XYZ file of C-alpha atoms in Angstrom:
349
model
C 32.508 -27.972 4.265
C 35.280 -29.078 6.675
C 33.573 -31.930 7.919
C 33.457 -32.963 3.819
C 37.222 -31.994 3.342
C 38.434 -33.884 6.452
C 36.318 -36.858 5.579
C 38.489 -36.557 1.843
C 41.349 -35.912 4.120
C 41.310 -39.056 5.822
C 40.628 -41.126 2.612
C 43.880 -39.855 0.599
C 45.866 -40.857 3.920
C 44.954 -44.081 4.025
C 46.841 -44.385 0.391
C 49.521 -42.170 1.315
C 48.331 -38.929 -1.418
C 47.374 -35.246 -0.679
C 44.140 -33.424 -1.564
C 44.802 -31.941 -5.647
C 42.718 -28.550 -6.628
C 40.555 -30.846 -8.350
C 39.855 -32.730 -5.332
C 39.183 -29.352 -3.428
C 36.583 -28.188 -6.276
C 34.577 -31.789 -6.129
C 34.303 -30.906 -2.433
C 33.038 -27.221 -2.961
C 30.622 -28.650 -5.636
C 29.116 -31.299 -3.682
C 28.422 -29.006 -0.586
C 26.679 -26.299 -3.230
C 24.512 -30.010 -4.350
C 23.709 -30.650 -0.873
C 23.127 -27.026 0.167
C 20.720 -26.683 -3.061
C 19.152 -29.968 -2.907
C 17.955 -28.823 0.935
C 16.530 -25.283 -0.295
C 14.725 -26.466 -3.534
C 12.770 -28.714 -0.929
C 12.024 -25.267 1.507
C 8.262 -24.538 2.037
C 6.492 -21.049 2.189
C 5.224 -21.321 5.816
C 9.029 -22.601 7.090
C 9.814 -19.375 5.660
C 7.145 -16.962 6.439
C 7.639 -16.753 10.086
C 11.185 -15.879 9.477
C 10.663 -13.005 7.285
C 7.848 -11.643 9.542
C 10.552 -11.644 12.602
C 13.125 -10.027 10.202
C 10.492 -7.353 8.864
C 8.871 -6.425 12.210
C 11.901 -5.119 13.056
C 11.856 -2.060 10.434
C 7.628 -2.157 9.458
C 5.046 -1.152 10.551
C 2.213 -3.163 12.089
C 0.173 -2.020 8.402
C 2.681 -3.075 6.139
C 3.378 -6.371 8.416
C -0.909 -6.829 8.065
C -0.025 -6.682 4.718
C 2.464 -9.491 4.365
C -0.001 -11.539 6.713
C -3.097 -11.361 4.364
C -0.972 -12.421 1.127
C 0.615 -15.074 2.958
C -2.950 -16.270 4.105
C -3.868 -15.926 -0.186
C -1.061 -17.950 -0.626
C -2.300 -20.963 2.104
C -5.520 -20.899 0.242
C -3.891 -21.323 -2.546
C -2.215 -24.346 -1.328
C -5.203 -25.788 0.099
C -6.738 -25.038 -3.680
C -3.458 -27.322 -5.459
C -3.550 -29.422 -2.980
C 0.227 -29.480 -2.453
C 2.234 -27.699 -0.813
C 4.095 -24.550 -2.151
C 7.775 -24.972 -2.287
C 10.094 -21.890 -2.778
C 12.178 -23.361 -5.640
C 8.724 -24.089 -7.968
C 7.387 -20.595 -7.466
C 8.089 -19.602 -11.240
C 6.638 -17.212 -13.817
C 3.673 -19.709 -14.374
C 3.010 -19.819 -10.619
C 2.951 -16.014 -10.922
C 0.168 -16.500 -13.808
C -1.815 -19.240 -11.360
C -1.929 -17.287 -8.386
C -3.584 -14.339 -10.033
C -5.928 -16.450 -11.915
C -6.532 -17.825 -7.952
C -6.905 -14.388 -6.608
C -8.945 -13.351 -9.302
C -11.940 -15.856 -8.711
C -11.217 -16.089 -4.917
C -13.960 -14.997 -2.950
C -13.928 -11.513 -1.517
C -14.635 -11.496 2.470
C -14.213 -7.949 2.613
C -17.357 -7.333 -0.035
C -19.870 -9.623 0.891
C -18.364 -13.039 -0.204
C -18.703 -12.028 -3.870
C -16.097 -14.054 -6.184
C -13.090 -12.726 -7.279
C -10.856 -10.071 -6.187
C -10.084 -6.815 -8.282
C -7.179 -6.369 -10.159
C -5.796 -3.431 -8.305
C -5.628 -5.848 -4.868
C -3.777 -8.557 -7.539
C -1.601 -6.003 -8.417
C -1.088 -5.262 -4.632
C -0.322 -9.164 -3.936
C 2.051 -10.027 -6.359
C 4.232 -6.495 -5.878
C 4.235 -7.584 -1.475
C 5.021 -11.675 -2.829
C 8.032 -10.324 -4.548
C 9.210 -8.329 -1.456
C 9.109 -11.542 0.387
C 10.895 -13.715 -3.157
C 13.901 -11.212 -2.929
C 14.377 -11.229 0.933
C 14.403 -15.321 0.278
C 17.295 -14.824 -2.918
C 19.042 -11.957 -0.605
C 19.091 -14.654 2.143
C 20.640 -17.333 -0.094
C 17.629 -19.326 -0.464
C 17.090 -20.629 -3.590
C 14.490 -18.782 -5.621
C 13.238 -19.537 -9.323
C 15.068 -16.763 -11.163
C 11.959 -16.309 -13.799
C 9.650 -14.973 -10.981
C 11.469 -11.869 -10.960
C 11.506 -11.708 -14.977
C 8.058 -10.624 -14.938
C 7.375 -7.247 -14.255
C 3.895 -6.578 -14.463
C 0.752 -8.563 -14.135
C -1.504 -10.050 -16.682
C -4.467 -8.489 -15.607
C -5.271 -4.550 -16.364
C -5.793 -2.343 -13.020
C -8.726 0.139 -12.964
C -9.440 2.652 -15.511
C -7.005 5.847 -15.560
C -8.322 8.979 -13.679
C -10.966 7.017 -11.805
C -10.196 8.511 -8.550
C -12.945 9.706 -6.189
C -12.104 13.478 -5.047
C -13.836 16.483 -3.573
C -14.214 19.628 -4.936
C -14.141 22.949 -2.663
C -17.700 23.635 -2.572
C -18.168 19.618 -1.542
C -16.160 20.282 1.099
C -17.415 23.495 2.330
C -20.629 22.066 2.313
C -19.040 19.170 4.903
C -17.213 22.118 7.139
C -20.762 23.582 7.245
C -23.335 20.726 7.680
C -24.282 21.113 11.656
C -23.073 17.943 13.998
C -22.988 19.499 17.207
C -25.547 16.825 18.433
C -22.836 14.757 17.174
C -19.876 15.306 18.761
C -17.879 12.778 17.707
C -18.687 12.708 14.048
C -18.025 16.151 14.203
C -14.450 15.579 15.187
C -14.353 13.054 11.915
C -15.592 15.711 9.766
C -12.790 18.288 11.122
C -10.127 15.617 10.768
C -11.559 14.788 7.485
C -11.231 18.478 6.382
C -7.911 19.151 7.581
C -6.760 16.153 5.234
C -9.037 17.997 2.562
C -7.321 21.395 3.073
C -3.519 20.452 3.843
C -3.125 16.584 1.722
C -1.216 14.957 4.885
C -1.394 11.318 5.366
C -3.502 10.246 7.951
C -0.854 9.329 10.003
C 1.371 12.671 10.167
C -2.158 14.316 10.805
C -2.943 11.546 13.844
C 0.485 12.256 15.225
C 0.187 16.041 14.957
C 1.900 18.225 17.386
C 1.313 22.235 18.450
C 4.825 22.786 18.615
C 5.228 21.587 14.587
C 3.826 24.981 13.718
C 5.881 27.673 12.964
C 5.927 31.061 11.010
C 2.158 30.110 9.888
C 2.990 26.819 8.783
C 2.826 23.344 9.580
C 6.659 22.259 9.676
C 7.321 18.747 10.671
C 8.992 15.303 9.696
C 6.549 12.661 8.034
C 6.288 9.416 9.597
C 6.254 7.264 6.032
C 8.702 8.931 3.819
C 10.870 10.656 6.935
C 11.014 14.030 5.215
C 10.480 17.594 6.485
C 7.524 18.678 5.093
C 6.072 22.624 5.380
C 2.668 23.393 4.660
C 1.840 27.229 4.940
C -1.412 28.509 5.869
C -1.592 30.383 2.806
C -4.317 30.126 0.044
C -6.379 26.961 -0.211
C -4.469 25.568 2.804
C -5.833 28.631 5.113
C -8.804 27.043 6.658
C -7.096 24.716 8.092
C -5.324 27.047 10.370
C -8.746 27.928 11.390
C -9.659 24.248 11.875
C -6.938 23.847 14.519
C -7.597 27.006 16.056
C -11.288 26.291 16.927
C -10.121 22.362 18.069
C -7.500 23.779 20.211
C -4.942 22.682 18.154
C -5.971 18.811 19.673
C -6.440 15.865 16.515
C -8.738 13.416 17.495
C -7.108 9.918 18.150
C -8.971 7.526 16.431
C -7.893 4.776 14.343
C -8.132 4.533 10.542
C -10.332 1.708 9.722
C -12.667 3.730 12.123
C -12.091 7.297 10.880
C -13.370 5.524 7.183
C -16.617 4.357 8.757
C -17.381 7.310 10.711
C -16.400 9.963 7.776
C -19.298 7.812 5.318
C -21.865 8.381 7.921
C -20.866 12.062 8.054
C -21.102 12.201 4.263
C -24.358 10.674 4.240
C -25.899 13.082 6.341
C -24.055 15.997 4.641
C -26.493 14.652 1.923
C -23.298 13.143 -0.509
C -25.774 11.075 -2.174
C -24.696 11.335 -5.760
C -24.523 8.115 -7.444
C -21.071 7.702 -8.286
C -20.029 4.909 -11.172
C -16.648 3.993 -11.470
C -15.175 0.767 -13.438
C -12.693 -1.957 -11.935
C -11.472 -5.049 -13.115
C -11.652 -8.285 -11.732
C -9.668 -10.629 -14.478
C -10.676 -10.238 -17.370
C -14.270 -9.010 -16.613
C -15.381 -5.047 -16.333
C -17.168 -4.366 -13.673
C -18.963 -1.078 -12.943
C -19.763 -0.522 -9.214
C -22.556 2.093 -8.103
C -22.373 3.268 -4.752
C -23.471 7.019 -3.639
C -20.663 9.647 -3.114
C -20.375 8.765 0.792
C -19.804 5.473 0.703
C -16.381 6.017 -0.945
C -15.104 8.670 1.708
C -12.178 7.448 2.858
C -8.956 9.283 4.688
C -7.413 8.975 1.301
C -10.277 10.734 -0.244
C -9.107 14.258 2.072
C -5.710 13.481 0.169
C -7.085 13.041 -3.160
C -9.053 16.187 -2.802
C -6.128 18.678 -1.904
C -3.985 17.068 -4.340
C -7.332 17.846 -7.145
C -8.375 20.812 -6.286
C -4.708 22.755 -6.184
C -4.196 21.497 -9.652
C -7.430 22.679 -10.648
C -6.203 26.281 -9.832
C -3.316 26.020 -11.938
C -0.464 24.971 -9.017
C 2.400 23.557 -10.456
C 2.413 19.917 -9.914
C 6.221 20.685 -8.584
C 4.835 22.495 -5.960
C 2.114 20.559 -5.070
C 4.375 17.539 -4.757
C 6.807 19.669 -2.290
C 3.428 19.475 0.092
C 2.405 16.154 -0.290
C 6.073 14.708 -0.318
C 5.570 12.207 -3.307
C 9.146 11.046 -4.286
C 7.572 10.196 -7.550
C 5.615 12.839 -9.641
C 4.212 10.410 -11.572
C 2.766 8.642 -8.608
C 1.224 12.241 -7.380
C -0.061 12.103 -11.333
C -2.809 9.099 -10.210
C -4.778 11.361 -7.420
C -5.765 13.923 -10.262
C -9.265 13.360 -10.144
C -11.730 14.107 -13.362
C -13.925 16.010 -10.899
C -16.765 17.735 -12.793
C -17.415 19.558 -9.350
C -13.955 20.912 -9.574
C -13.837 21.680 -13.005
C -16.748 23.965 -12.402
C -15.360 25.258 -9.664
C -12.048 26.149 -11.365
C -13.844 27.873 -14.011
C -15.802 29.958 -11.654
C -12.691 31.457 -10.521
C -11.758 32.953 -13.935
């Protein structure tokens, strides 16, 4: 800008005038030209390592996996077009392309098969517009329809479809012998301390002795940096006895092997129900058939706690105050239609 108003400067000298408002706003209009004609020509992958630098500093190494895998959806994407994806072009019809992309892409992560589901869609396009508004918050130019669109085309998975056990599932976990199995039979206590109290995985990893006080678990969650209290009363009692009998010591172990260790444990717990639940992928239904143990997951232990308290009739208040949802209607979604724990609920009366 001073360069450009020096250079005018120089040329209203030469015939003896001075720079008029007007002159001053032709200057200010032709650097905001310039500027724009620069950032409508900005890639994706000048931009991506940028963000990734700015974000590790506040993320975690998760959410930062996270960013990586939909910036590697959107290089195959690119490599699909055969262009290159600049920031400026990424409209409400790009929006509509990429899912129809990431709808037919193939799946590495289930056997190559074509197309992911919509809930994953869902998943991209929400972490693509985290990196779209750190671009517009940094003053780089971003196509203002892509933010116009609030929700996908494509339905996510069928309401209530949630995969939860009921009390007498996971008794029959806490009392399946592994002592030949030592450490699946640390899995299986982690799993049922996530069962009994509905922690995330990682306030239960990072668990400390010290955190409990007055019969209760009293500590600060890592994700939503709350204090959180969960009393040893009711439901949540065997867990006390859990960490009693471990010596108060959680298992270290990471998540992505925690989920393959807890389906073995379910497997020979005998979870072999065939379980049917329905996803989208597009437009097409798709009902997947897997037995009970192959969809044990961490989450699952959440899910469960979250089920079964609501099953006796705890207000969902009160059940959020444990879990530390800042949204009640989020804490709505893990309500499971659990025949197991309808039965069980109606044993109790």
């Amino acid at each position: 800008m001073q360069t450009a108003v020096q250079g005018k400067q120089c040329e209203k000298k030469e015939t003896n005038q001075f720079l008029s408002k007007e002159d001053y706003k032709q200057i200010v209009q032709d650097c905001i030209d310039r500027d724009n004609a620069v950032n409508s020509e900005i890639s994706i992958s000048h931009l991506k390592t940028q963000f990734l630098s700015y974000k590790s500093n506040f993320v975690k190494e998760g959410t930062l996996k996270e960013y990586r895998t939909v910036f590697k959806g959107l290089e195959d994407f690119e490599k699909h077009k055969g262009t290159k994806l600049i920031l400026r072009e990424m409209d409400g019809k790009f929006l509509d392309q990429f899912e129809v992309f990431l709808s037919r892409k193939k799946n590495t992560n289930d056997g190559d098969k074509e197309g992911l589901l919509n809930d994953t869609i869902h998943k991209y396009i929400s972490t693509l517009k985290v990196f779209l508004k750190w671009c517009n918050d940094n003053d780089y130019l971003v196509h203002p329809d892509v933010f116009k669109t609030q929700k996908t085309n494509f339905k996510k998975k069928a309401y209530n479809e949630i995969i939860a056990l009921s009390e007498s599932e996971i008794q029959k976990l806490m009392n399946h012998d592994l002592s030949d199995r030592p450490s699946l039979e640390r899995v299986r206590d982690l799993f049922c301390l996530l069962c009994y109290t509905g922690q995330r995985f990682e306030d239960l990893i990072n668990f400390d002795p010290k955190d409990i006080k007055n019969n209760a678990w009293d500590f600060i969650s890592v994700k939503v940096k709350k204090r959180v209290i969960v009393p040893f009363e009711g439901y949540i009692a065997p867990a006390k006895d859990i960490l009693e009998r471990i010596g108060y010591s959680v298992p270290k172990i990471s998540n992505q092997k925690f989920n393959e260790y807890i389906k073995t444990v379910g497997k020979l717990a005998g979870m072999d129900e065939i379980i049917k639940i329905t996803r989208y992928s597009g437009k097409q239904k798709l009902v997947i058939e897997k037995r009970k143990y192959d969809f044990l997951s961490s989450h699952v232990g959440r899910r469960s706690m979250v089920t079964n308290l609501l099953s006796r009739n705890v207000p969902i208040t009160l059940v959020q105050k444990l879990t530390a949802h800042s949204d009640i209607r989020t804490l709505m979604k893990y309500e499971s239609a659990n025949t197991d724990s309808l039965i069980d609920a109606l044993n109790k009366f």
